[in-house]
CSV table of C-alpha atoms and ligand atoms in Angstrom, one decimal:
chain,number,residue,atom,x,y,z
A,412,MET,CA,31.8,-12.9,-8.4
A,413,ALA,CA,28.1,-12.1,-8.6
A,414,ARG,CA,26.3,-12.4,-5.2
A,415,LEU,CA,24.0,-15.3,-4.6
A,416,ILE,CA,20.7,-13.5,-4.1
A,417,LYS,CA,17.6,-15.7,-4.0
A,418,GLY,CA,15.4,-15.3,-0.9
A,419,ILE,CA,13.4,-12.2,-0.2
A,420,GLU,CA,15.5,-11.4,2.9
A,421,SER,CA,18.7,-11.4,0.7
A,422,LYS,CA,17.0,-9.3,-1.9
A,423,LEU,CA,16.1,-6.7,0.7
A,424,ILE,CA,19.7,-6.2,1.6
A,425,HIS,CA,21.6,-6.8,-1.7
A,426,GLY,CA,18.9,-6.6,-4.5
A,427,GLY,CA,19.6,-3.9,-7.0
A,428,GLU,CA,22.7,-2.6,-5.1
A,429,PRO,CA,25.6,-1.4,-7.3
A,430,GLU,CA,28.2,-4.0,-8.3
A,431,PRO,CA,31.0,-3.1,-7.8
A,432,LEU,CA,30.2,-1.0,-4.6
A,433,ILE,CA,30.6,2.7,-5.4
A,434,GLY,CA,33.9,3.7,-3.9
A,435,GLY,CA,33.7,0.5,-1.8
A,436,ALA,CA,30.9,2.2,0.2
A,437,VAL,CA,28.8,-0.6,1.9
A,438,THR,CA,25.8,1.7,2.0
A,439,MET,CA,24.7,3.3,-1.2
A,440,PRO,CA,25.9,7.0,-1.1
A,441,ILE,CA,23.4,9.8,-1.6
A,442,PHE,CA,23.8,11.5,-5.0
A,443,GLN,CA,22.5,14.9,-3.9
A,444,SER,CA,22.8,16.4,-7.4
A,445,SER,CA,19.8,17.7,-9.3
A,446,THR,CA,21.4,17.3,-12.8
A,447,PHE,CA,24.1,15.1,-14.2
A,448,GLU,CA,26.7,15.6,-17.0
A,449,SER,CA,25.3,14.8,-20.4
A,450,ALA,CA,26.1,11.3,-21.6
A,451,GLY,CA,24.7,11.8,-25.2
A,452,ALA,CA,21.0,11.2,-24.4
A,453,THR,CA,18.8,12.6,-27.2
A,454,ASN,CA,15.4,11.6,-25.6
A,455,TYR,CA,14.1,14.0,-22.9
A,456,HIS,CA,13.2,11.2,-20.5
A,457,ASP,CA,16.8,9.8,-20.7
A,458,LEU,CA,18.4,13.1,-19.4
A,459,ARG,CA,19.8,12.6,-16.0
A,460,TYR,CA,17.8,14.8,-13.6
A,461,ILE,CA,16.1,14.2,-10.2
A,462,ARG,CA,12.6,14.9,-11.6
A,463,LEU,CA,13.1,12.2,-14.2
A,464,SER,CA,13.6,9.6,-11.4
A,465,ASN,CA,16.8,8.3,-12.8
A,466,THR,CA,19.6,9.2,-10.5
A,467,PRO,CA,21.7,6.4,-9.0
A,468,ASN,CA,19.6,6.5,-5.8
A,469,HIS,CA,16.4,6.0,-7.9
A,470,GLN,CA,17.9,3.3,-9.9
A,471,VAL,CA,18.9,1.1,-6.9
A,472,LEU,CA,15.4,1.4,-5.5
A,473,HIS,CA,13.8,0.5,-8.8
A,474,ARG,CA,15.9,-2.6,-9.2
A,475,LYS,CA,15.3,-3.6,-5.6
A,476,LEU,CA,11.5,-3.1,-5.6
A,477,ALA,CA,11.1,-5.0,-8.9
A,478,ALA,CA,13.2,-8.0,-7.4
A,479,LEU,CA,11.1,-8.0,-4.2
A,480,GLU,CA,7.8,-8.5,-6.0
A,481,ASN,CA,9.3,-10.7,-8.7
A,482,ALA,CA,8.1,-8.1,-11.3
A,483,GLU,CA,9.7,-6.7,-14.4
A,484,ALA,CA,10.3,-3.1,-13.4
A,485,ALA,CA,9.6,-0.5,-10.7
A,486,LEU,CA,9.4,3.3,-10.1
A,487,VAL,CA,9.5,5.3,-6.9
A,488,ALA,CA,7.5,8.5,-6.5
A,489,GLY,CA,7.2,11.5,-4.1
A,490,SER,CA,4.2,9.9,-2.3
A,491,GLY,CA,1.8,7.0,-2.5
A,492,MET,CA,-0.8,9.4,-4.1
A,493,ALA,CA,1.9,10.6,-6.6
A,494,ALA,CA,2.4,7.0,-7.7
A,495,ILE,CA,-1.4,6.2,-7.7
A,496,SER,CA,-2.4,9.4,-9.6
A,497,ALA,CA,0.3,9.1,-12.2
A,498,ALA,CA,-0.4,5.4,-12.7
A,499,MET,CA,-4.1,5.9,-13.1
A,500,ILE,CA,-3.8,8.9,-15.4
A,501,ALA,CA,-1.2,7.1,-17.5
A,502,ILE,CA,-3.4,4.0,-17.9
A,503,VAL,CA,-7.0,5.4,-17.9
A,504,ALA,CA,-6.7,8.9,-19.4
A,505,PRO,CA,-7.8,10.3,-21.8
A,506,ARG,CA,-11.5,9.5,-21.8
A,507,GLY,CA,-11.2,6.1,-20.2
A,508,HIS,CA,-13.3,4.3,-17.7
A,509,LEU,CA,-12.1,2.6,-14.5
A,510,LEU,CA,-13.7,-0.1,-12.4
A,511,ALA,CA,-12.6,0.4,-8.7
A,512,GLN,CA,-13.3,-1.5,-5.5
A,513,ASN,CA,-16.0,0.2,-3.5
A,514,CYS,CA,-14.0,0.4,-0.3
A,515,LEU,CA,-10.6,2.2,-0.8
A,516,TYR,CA,-8.1,4.3,1.0
A,517,GLY,CA,-9.9,7.7,1.3
A,518,GLY,CA,-7.3,9.7,-0.7
A,519,THR,CA,-7.7,7.3,-3.7
A,520,TYR,CA,-11.4,7.4,-3.4
A,521,ASP,CA,-11.4,11.2,-3.4
A,522,LEU,CA,-9.1,11.2,-6.4
A,523,ILE,CA,-11.5,9.0,-8.3
A,524,THR,CA,-14.7,10.8,-7.3
A,525,GLN,CA,-13.5,14.5,-7.2
A,526,ASP,CA,-10.6,14.9,-9.5
A,527,PHE,CA,-11.2,12.3,-12.3
A,528,PRO,CA,-14.5,13.8,-13.4
A,529,GLU,CA,-12.7,17.1,-14.0
A,530,LEU,CA,-10.0,15.2,-16.1
A,531,GLY,CA,-12.7,13.3,-18.1
A,532,ILE,CA,-12.0,10.0,-16.5
A,533,GLU,CA,-15.0,7.9,-15.6
A,534,ALA,CA,-15.2,5.3,-12.9
A,535,ASP,CA,-17.7,2.9,-11.4
A,536,PHE,CA,-17.3,1.2,-8.0
A,537,ILE,CA,-17.6,-2.6,-7.8
A,538,ASP,CA,-18.3,-5.1,-5.1
A,539,ALA,CA,-14.8,-6.7,-5.3
A,540,ASP,CA,-16.2,-9.8,-3.7
A,541,ASP,CA,-18.8,-10.4,-6.3
A,542,PRO,CA,-17.1,-11.1,-9.7
A,543,ALA,CA,-20.4,-12.1,-11.3
A,544,SER,CA,-21.6,-8.5,-11.0
A,545,TRP,CA,-18.5,-6.9,-12.7
A,546,ARG,CA,-19.4,-7.7,-16.3
A,547,GLU,CA,-22.4,-5.6,-16.5
A,548,MET,CA,-20.3,-2.6,-15.2
A,549,LEU,CA,-18.0,-2.8,-18.2
A,550,HIS,CA,-18.0,0.1,-20.7
A,551,GLU,CA,-16.6,0.2,-24.2
A,552,ASN,CA,-13.8,2.4,-22.8
A,553,THR,CA,-13.0,0.5,-19.6
A,554,ARG,CA,-9.3,0.3,-19.3
A,555,ALA,CA,-8.5,-1.0,-15.8
A,556,ILE,CA,-9.7,-2.7,-12.7
A,557,TYR,CA,-8.4,-1.3,-9.4
A,558,VAL,CA,-8.4,-3.1,-6.0
A,559,GLU,CA,-6.5,-3.1,-2.7
A,560,ALA,CA,-4.8,-6.2,-1.2
A,561,MET,CA,-6.5,-5.6,2.1
A,562,SER,CA,-9.0,-2.8,2.2
A,563,ASN,CA,-8.5,0.3,4.4
A,564,PRO,CA,-9.9,0.4,7.1
A,565,LEU,CA,-12.0,-2.8,7.0
A,566,LEU,CA,-9.3,-5.3,6.0
A,567,GLN,CA,-11.5,-7.0,3.5
A,568,VAL,CA,-9.6,-9.3,1.1
A,569,SER,CA,-11.4,-9.3,-2.2
A,570,ASP,CA,-11.3,-11.9,-4.9
A,571,LEU,CA,-7.9,-10.9,-6.2
A,572,LYS,CA,-7.5,-13.9,-8.5
A,573,ALA,CA,-10.9,-13.2,-10.1
A,574,ALA,CA,-9.8,-9.5,-10.7
A,575,VAL,CA,-6.7,-10.8,-12.6
A,576,ALA,CA,-8.8,-13.2,-14.7
A,577,PHE,CA,-11.4,-10.7,-15.4
A,578,ALA,CA,-8.8,-8.1,-16.5
A,579,ARG,CA,-7.2,-10.7,-18.9
A,580,GLN,CA,-10.5,-11.8,-20.3
A,581,HIS,CA,-11.6,-8.2,-21.1
A,582,GLY,CA,-8.2,-6.7,-22.1
A,583,LEU,CA,-8.0,-4.5,-18.9
A,584,VAL,CA,-5.0,-3.5,-16.9
A,585,SER,CA,-5.2,-5.1,-13.4
A,586,ILE,CA,-4.0,-2.7,-10.7
A,587,ILE,CA,-3.7,-3.4,-7.0
A,588,ASP,CA,-2.7,-1.2,-4.1
A,589,ASN,CA,-0.4,-3.6,-2.1
A,590,THR,CA,0.5,-1.1,0.7
A,591,PHE,CA,-1.2,-3.0,3.5
A,592,ALA,CA,0.3,-6.4,2.6
A,593,SER,CA,3.8,-5.3,1.7
A,594,PRO,CA,6.0,-7.6,-0.5
A,595,ILE,CA,6.6,-9.8,2.5
A,596,ASN,CA,3.1,-10.9,2.7
A,597,PHE,CA,2.0,-10.7,-1.0
A,598,ARG,CA,3.7,-10.3,-4.3
A,599,PRO,CA,0.9,-9.4,-6.8
A,600,ALA,CA,2.9,-10.2,-10.0
A,601,GLU,CA,3.0,-13.8,-8.9
A,602,ILE,CA,-0.7,-14.2,-9.4
A,603,GLY,CA,-0.6,-12.1,-12.6
A,604,PHE,CA,-1.4,-8.5,-11.5
A,605,ASP,CA,-0.1,-6.1,-14.1
A,606,LEU,CA,0.7,-3.4,-11.6
A,607,SER,CA,1.2,-3.1,-7.8
A,608,LEU,CA,1.2,0.3,-6.2
A,609,HIS,CA,2.5,1.3,-2.7
A,610,SER,CA,2.4,4.1,-0.3
A,611,ALA,CA,6.1,3.5,0.6
A,612,THR,CA,5.5,5.9,3.4
A,613,LYS,CA,4.0,2.8,5.3
A,614,TYR,CA,5.7,-0.6,5.6
A,615,LEU,CA,8.3,-0.2,2.8
A,616,ASN,CA,10.0,2.7,4.6
A,617,GLY,CA,8.6,1.7,8.0
A,618,HIS,CA,10.1,4.5,10.1
A,619,THR,CA,7.5,7.3,9.8
A,620,ASP,CA,10.0,9.8,8.6
A,621,ILE,CA,9.2,10.2,4.8
A,622,VAL,CA,6.4,10.1,2.3
A,623,ALA,CA,7.1,8.0,-0.8
A,624,GLY,CA,5.3,5.9,-3.3
A,625,ALA,CA,6.0,3.0,-5.7
A,626,ALA,CA,4.6,1.4,-8.9
A,627,ILE,CA,5.9,-2.1,-9.6
A,628,GLY,CA,4.9,-4.4,-12.5
A,629,ARG,CA,5.0,-4.8,-16.2
A,630,ARG,CA,7.9,-2.9,-17.8
A,631,ASP,CA,5.8,-1.2,-20.6
A,632,LEU,CA,3.4,0.2,-17.9
A,633,VAL,CA,6.2,1.3,-15.6
A,634,GLU,CA,7.7,3.2,-18.5
A,635,ARG,CA,4.4,4.9,-19.3
A,636,ILE,CA,3.9,5.9,-15.7
A,637,THR,CA,7.5,7.2,-15.5
A,638,HIS,CA,6.9,9.5,-18.4
A,639,LYS,CA,3.6,10.7,-17.0
A,640,LEU,CA,5.3,11.3,-13.6
A,641,ASN,CA,8.1,13.1,-15.3
A,642,HIS,CA,5.6,15.7,-16.5
A,643,LEU,CA,3.5,15.8,-13.3
A,644,GLY,CA,6.7,16.3,-11.3
A,645,GLY,CA,6.1,14.0,-8.3
A,646,ALA,CA,9.6,12.6,-8.0
A,647,LEU,CA,11.2,11.4,-4.9
A,648,ASP,CA,14.3,13.4,-3.6
A,649,PRO,CA,17.6,11.5,-3.4
A,650,HIS,CA,17.8,11.9,0.4
A,651,ALA,CA,14.3,10.4,0.7
A,652,CYS,CA,15.5,7.6,-1.7
A,653,PHE,CA,18.3,6.9,0.7
A,654,LEU,CA,16.0,6.8,3.7
A,655,LEU,CA,13.6,4.5,1.9
A,656,SER,CA,16.4,2.2,0.8
A,657,ARG,CA,17.6,2.0,4.4
A,658,GLY,CA,14.1,1.3,5.7
A,659,ILE,CA,13.4,-1.4,3.2
A,660,LYS,CA,16.4,-3.4,4.4
A,661,THR,CA,14.6,-4.4,7.6
A,662,LEU,CA,11.2,-5.0,6.0
A,663,ALA,CA,11.1,-8.8,6.6
A,664,VAL,CA,11.9,-8.6,10.3
A,665,ARG,CA,9.6,-5.7,10.9
A,666,VAL,CA,6.6,-7.1,9.0
A,667,ARG,CA,6.9,-10.6,10.4
A,668,TYR,CA,7.0,-9.3,13.9
A,669,GLN,CA,4.0,-7.0,13.1
A,670,ASN,CA,2.1,-10.0,11.6
A,671,GLU,CA,2.5,-12.0,14.8
A,672,SER,CA,1.8,-9.1,17.2
A,673,ALA,CA,-1.3,-8.0,15.3
A,674,LEU,CA,-2.8,-11.5,15.4
A,675,LYS,CA,-2.2,-11.8,19.1
A,676,ILE,CA,-3.9,-8.3,19.7
A,677,ALA,CA,-6.8,-9.2,17.4
A,678,ARG,CA,-7.4,-12.5,19.3
A,679,PHE,CA,-7.2,-10.6,22.6
A,680,LEU,CA,-9.7,-7.9,21.4
A,681,GLU,CA,-12.0,-10.5,19.9
A,682,ALA,CA,-12.4,-12.2,23.2
A,683,HIS,CA,-13.0,-9.0,25.2
A,684,PRO,CA,-16.7,-8.3,26.2
A,685,LYS,CA,-16.4,-4.6,25.5
A,686,VAL,CA,-15.4,-5.2,21.9
A,687,ALA,CA,-18.2,-5.7,19.4
A,688,GLN,CA,-16.3,-6.5,16.2
A,689,VAL,CA,-12.7,-7.0,15.1
A,690,ASN,CA,-11.6,-6.9,11.5
A,691,TYR,CA,-8.4,-8.8,10.9
A,692,PRO,CA,-8.1,-11.3,8.1
A,693,GLY,CA,-5.9,-13.6,10.3
A,694,LEU,CA,-8.9,-14.4,12.6
A,695,GLU,CA,-10.7,-17.6,11.7
A,696,ASN,CA,-14.1,-15.9,11.7
A,697,HIS,CA,-13.1,-13.1,9.3
A,698,PRO,CA,-15.3,-13.6,6.2
A,699,ASN,CA,-12.2,-13.7,3.9
A,700,HIS,CA,-9.9,-15.8,6.2
A,701,ILE,CA,-9.6,-18.7,3.9
A,702,ARG,CA,-8.9,-16.6,0.8
A,703,ALA,CA,-6.3,-14.6,2.8
A,704,CYS,CA,-4.6,-17.8,3.9
A,705,GLU,CA,-4.4,-18.9,0.2
A,706,LEU,CA,-3.1,-15.6,-1.1
A,707,PHE,CA,-0.9,-14.2,1.7
A,708,ASP,CA,2.2,-15.3,3.7
A,709,GLY,CA,0.9,-13.2,6.7
A,710,PHE,CA,-2.0,-11.0,7.5
A,711,GLY,CA,-0.2,-7.6,8.2
A,712,GLY,CA,0.0,-5.3,11.1
A,713,VAL,CA,-3.3,-3.4,10.8
A,714,LEU,CA,-6.5,-4.2,12.3
A,715,SER,CA,-9.7,-2.3,13.0
A,716,PHE,CA,-12.4,-2.8,15.6
A,717,GLU,CA,-15.6,-1.4,17.1
A,718,LEU,CA,-16.5,-1.2,20.8
A,719,THR,CA,-19.9,-2.1,22.1
A,720,ASP,CA,-20.5,1.5,23.2
A,721,GLY,CA,-19.8,3.2,19.9
A,722,VAL,CA,-18.1,6.5,19.3
A,723,GLU,CA,-17.8,7.7,22.9
A,724,ALA,CA,-16.1,4.4,23.9
A,725,ALA,CA,-13.8,4.6,20.9
A,726,GLU,CA,-12.7,8.1,22.0
A,727,ASN,CA,-12.2,6.9,25.6
A,728,PHE,CA,-10.1,4.0,24.4
A,729,ILE,CA,-7.9,6.3,22.2
A,730,ALA,CA,-7.5,8.7,25.1
A,731,ASN,CA,-6.7,6.0,27.7
A,732,ALA,CA,-4.4,3.8,25.8
A,733,SER,CA,-0.9,5.0,26.7
A,734,ILE,CA,1.3,3.3,24.1
A,735,PRO,CA,-0.4,4.1,20.8
A,736,ILE,CA,0.2,7.6,19.3
A,737,SER,CA,-3.2,9.1,18.1
A,738,ALA,CA,-2.2,9.8,14.5
A,739,PRO,CA,-3.1,8.9,10.9
A,740,SER,CA,-0.9,6.7,8.8
A,741,LEU,CA,0.3,3.2,9.4
A,742,GLY,CA,3.1,0.6,8.8
A,743,GLY,CA,5.7,2.3,11.0
A,744,ILE,CA,7.7,1.0,14.0
A,745,GLU,CA,5.4,2.7,16.5
A,746,THR,CA,1.8,1.8,17.2
A,747,LEU,CA,-0.6,4.3,15.8
A,748,ILE,CA,-4.3,4.6,16.5
A,749,THR,CA,-7.0,6.5,14.7
A,750,ARG,CA,-10.6,6.9,13.9
A,751,PRO,CA,-10.9,6.7,10.1
A,752,THR,CA,-14.0,8.8,10.2
A,753,ASN,CA,-11.8,11.7,11.5
A,754,THR,CA,-8.7,11.0,9.4
A,755,SER,CA,-8.1,8.8,6.4
A,756,HIS,CA,-11.8,8.6,5.4
A,757,SER,CA,-13.0,12.1,6.5
A,758,GLY,CA,-13.2,13.2,2.8
A,759,MET,CA,-16.1,10.8,2.3
A,760,SER,CA,-19.6,11.9,3.3
A,761,ALA,CA,-21.4,10.2,6.2
A,762,GLN,CA,-23.6,8.4,3.8
A,763,GLU,CA,-20.7,7.2,1.7
A,764,ARG,CA,-19.0,5.8,4.8
A,765,ALA,CA,-22.1,4.1,5.8
A,766,VAL,CA,-22.4,2.4,2.4
A,767,ALA,CA,-18.8,1.3,2.6
A,768,GLY,CA,-19.5,-0.1,6.2
A,769,ILE,CA,-17.2,2.3,8.0
A,770,ALA,CA,-18.9,3.0,11.4
A,771,ASP,CA,-18.2,6.3,13.2
A,772,GLY,CA,-16.9,4.4,16.1
A,773,LEU,CA,-14.5,2.3,14.1
A,774,VAL,CA,-11.0,2.4,15.5
A,775,ARG,CA,-8.0,1.5,13.3
A,776,LEU,CA,-4.8,0.2,14.9
A,777,SER,CA,-1.4,0.0,13.1
A,778,VAL,CA,0.7,-2.3,15.3
A,779,GLY,CA,4.3,-1.3,15.7
A,780,LEU,CA,7.3,-3.1,17.1
A,781,GLU,CA,6.7,-2.6,20.8
A,782,THR,CA,6.5,-5.6,23.1
A,783,THR,CA,3.1,-7.3,22.3
A,784,GLU,CA,2.3,-8.1,25.9
A,785,ASP,CA,2.8,-4.3,26.8
A,786,LEU,CA,0.3,-3.4,24.2
A,787,ILE,CA,-2.2,-6.0,25.3
A,788,GLU,CA,-1.8,-4.9,29.0
A,789,ASP,CA,-2.3,-1.3,27.9
A,790,PHE,CA,-5.4,-2.1,25.9
A,791,GLU,CA,-6.8,-4.2,28.8
A,792,GLY,CA,-6.5,-1.1,31.0
A,793,ALA,CA,-8.0,1.3,28.3
A,794,LEU,CA,-11.0,-1.0,27.8
A,795,GLY,CA,-11.7,-0.7,31.5
A,796,SER,CA,-12.5,3.0,30.8
A,797,CYS,CA,-14.9,2.4,27.9
B,1361,PLP,N1,-2.8,3.7,-0.3
B,1361,PLP,C1,-3.1,3.3,1.0
B,1361,PLP,C2,-3.7,1.9,1.2
B,1361,PLP,C3,-2.9,4.2,2.0
B,1361,PLP,O1,-3.2,3.8,3.3
B,1361,PLP,C4,-2.4,5.5,1.8
B,1361,PLP,C5,-2.1,6.4,2.9
B,1361,PLP,O2,-2.5,6.2,3.9
B,1361,PLP,C6,-2.1,5.8,0.5
B,1361,PLP,C7,-2.2,4.9,-0.5
B,1361,PLP,C8,-1.4,7.2,0.1
B,1361,PLP,O3,-0.1,7.2,0.4
B,1361,PLP,P1,0.7,8.6,0.7
B,1361,PLP,O4,0.2,9.1,2.0
B,1361,PLP,O5,2.1,8.1,0.8
B,1361,PLP,O6,0.5,9.5,-0.5
């Protein structure tokens, strides 16, 4: 009898799992085999080989991720950047042009500004909150528009519906990095995005023990990206597939807790006299709060803030907060704290960061699963030293 799987919580646990269970194993076994006995495939991409992302461990993840975002197909990759670079090269190369949001994860920004010119891919950055300005940025060879669900590290929520409509009107592929929202808070295919990309290193895995990526969306695009990734070689190892599958099963309980905890912490920080600015779309005074309420089921576990006394105060806060670990990355079960200027956005010049609105004293906090009241008490103490 086929399992009844409707809600996202049920999909996390049972979606895409083999039926019948392999050897009766309740947890999908790891197929740690680089190659598989030929089954008559004549096409290179259909040979069964880890680099071709088609072992049983990959296939379970592909089915599960597609189900989670109500999309047609999915692909996992060896890192978020492997998914992003393979997707963009598959869609925009050769000789194409990309319109990209002007405040992006630093690695994506570096890929676009440093590597793409060498590959003959052109790009222009758009104010993703000003759709009226996009048309004049179009080139004859523009192939895609690229945005992030919530920008890193300022948590801006751009006009995502306008990006989809603009792409449809001009025959572009609409691409979104959905890492910060996760499928619990936002499923891009539901508002018409062609492709959603993830650093699965973050919320999807959630346990800070692997790097992984995902591309989820239209079947024809996922197939093109798969073929590109097969040549570029950025496949996910079956053991990492297993860890990712295991992490994904608890995504809903983790992310909903993180949504609640981050909102309480954002409210605490906002009310504190030593805090100059808090960026969190769940706050009523965030410039994109109403849009975020319309689009998302929750506002995520990441927030950023600036202290009234700038960089020195930020460094003191990081040094004196006892719970958060000072490390880049986000979306895991432990609270992480970082200054993007030194980590995720250090590849940008000071001037580029200034244009993007990333102050040197900006602190980014990825809220984990610790007791919210412990975190608030810890931050209260750390602010006393700032
Ligand atoms: N996209 C976003 C929004 C990120 O924050 C990151 C990493 O921090 C990436 C993509 C890249 O992911 P990975 O480190 O898994 O390659």
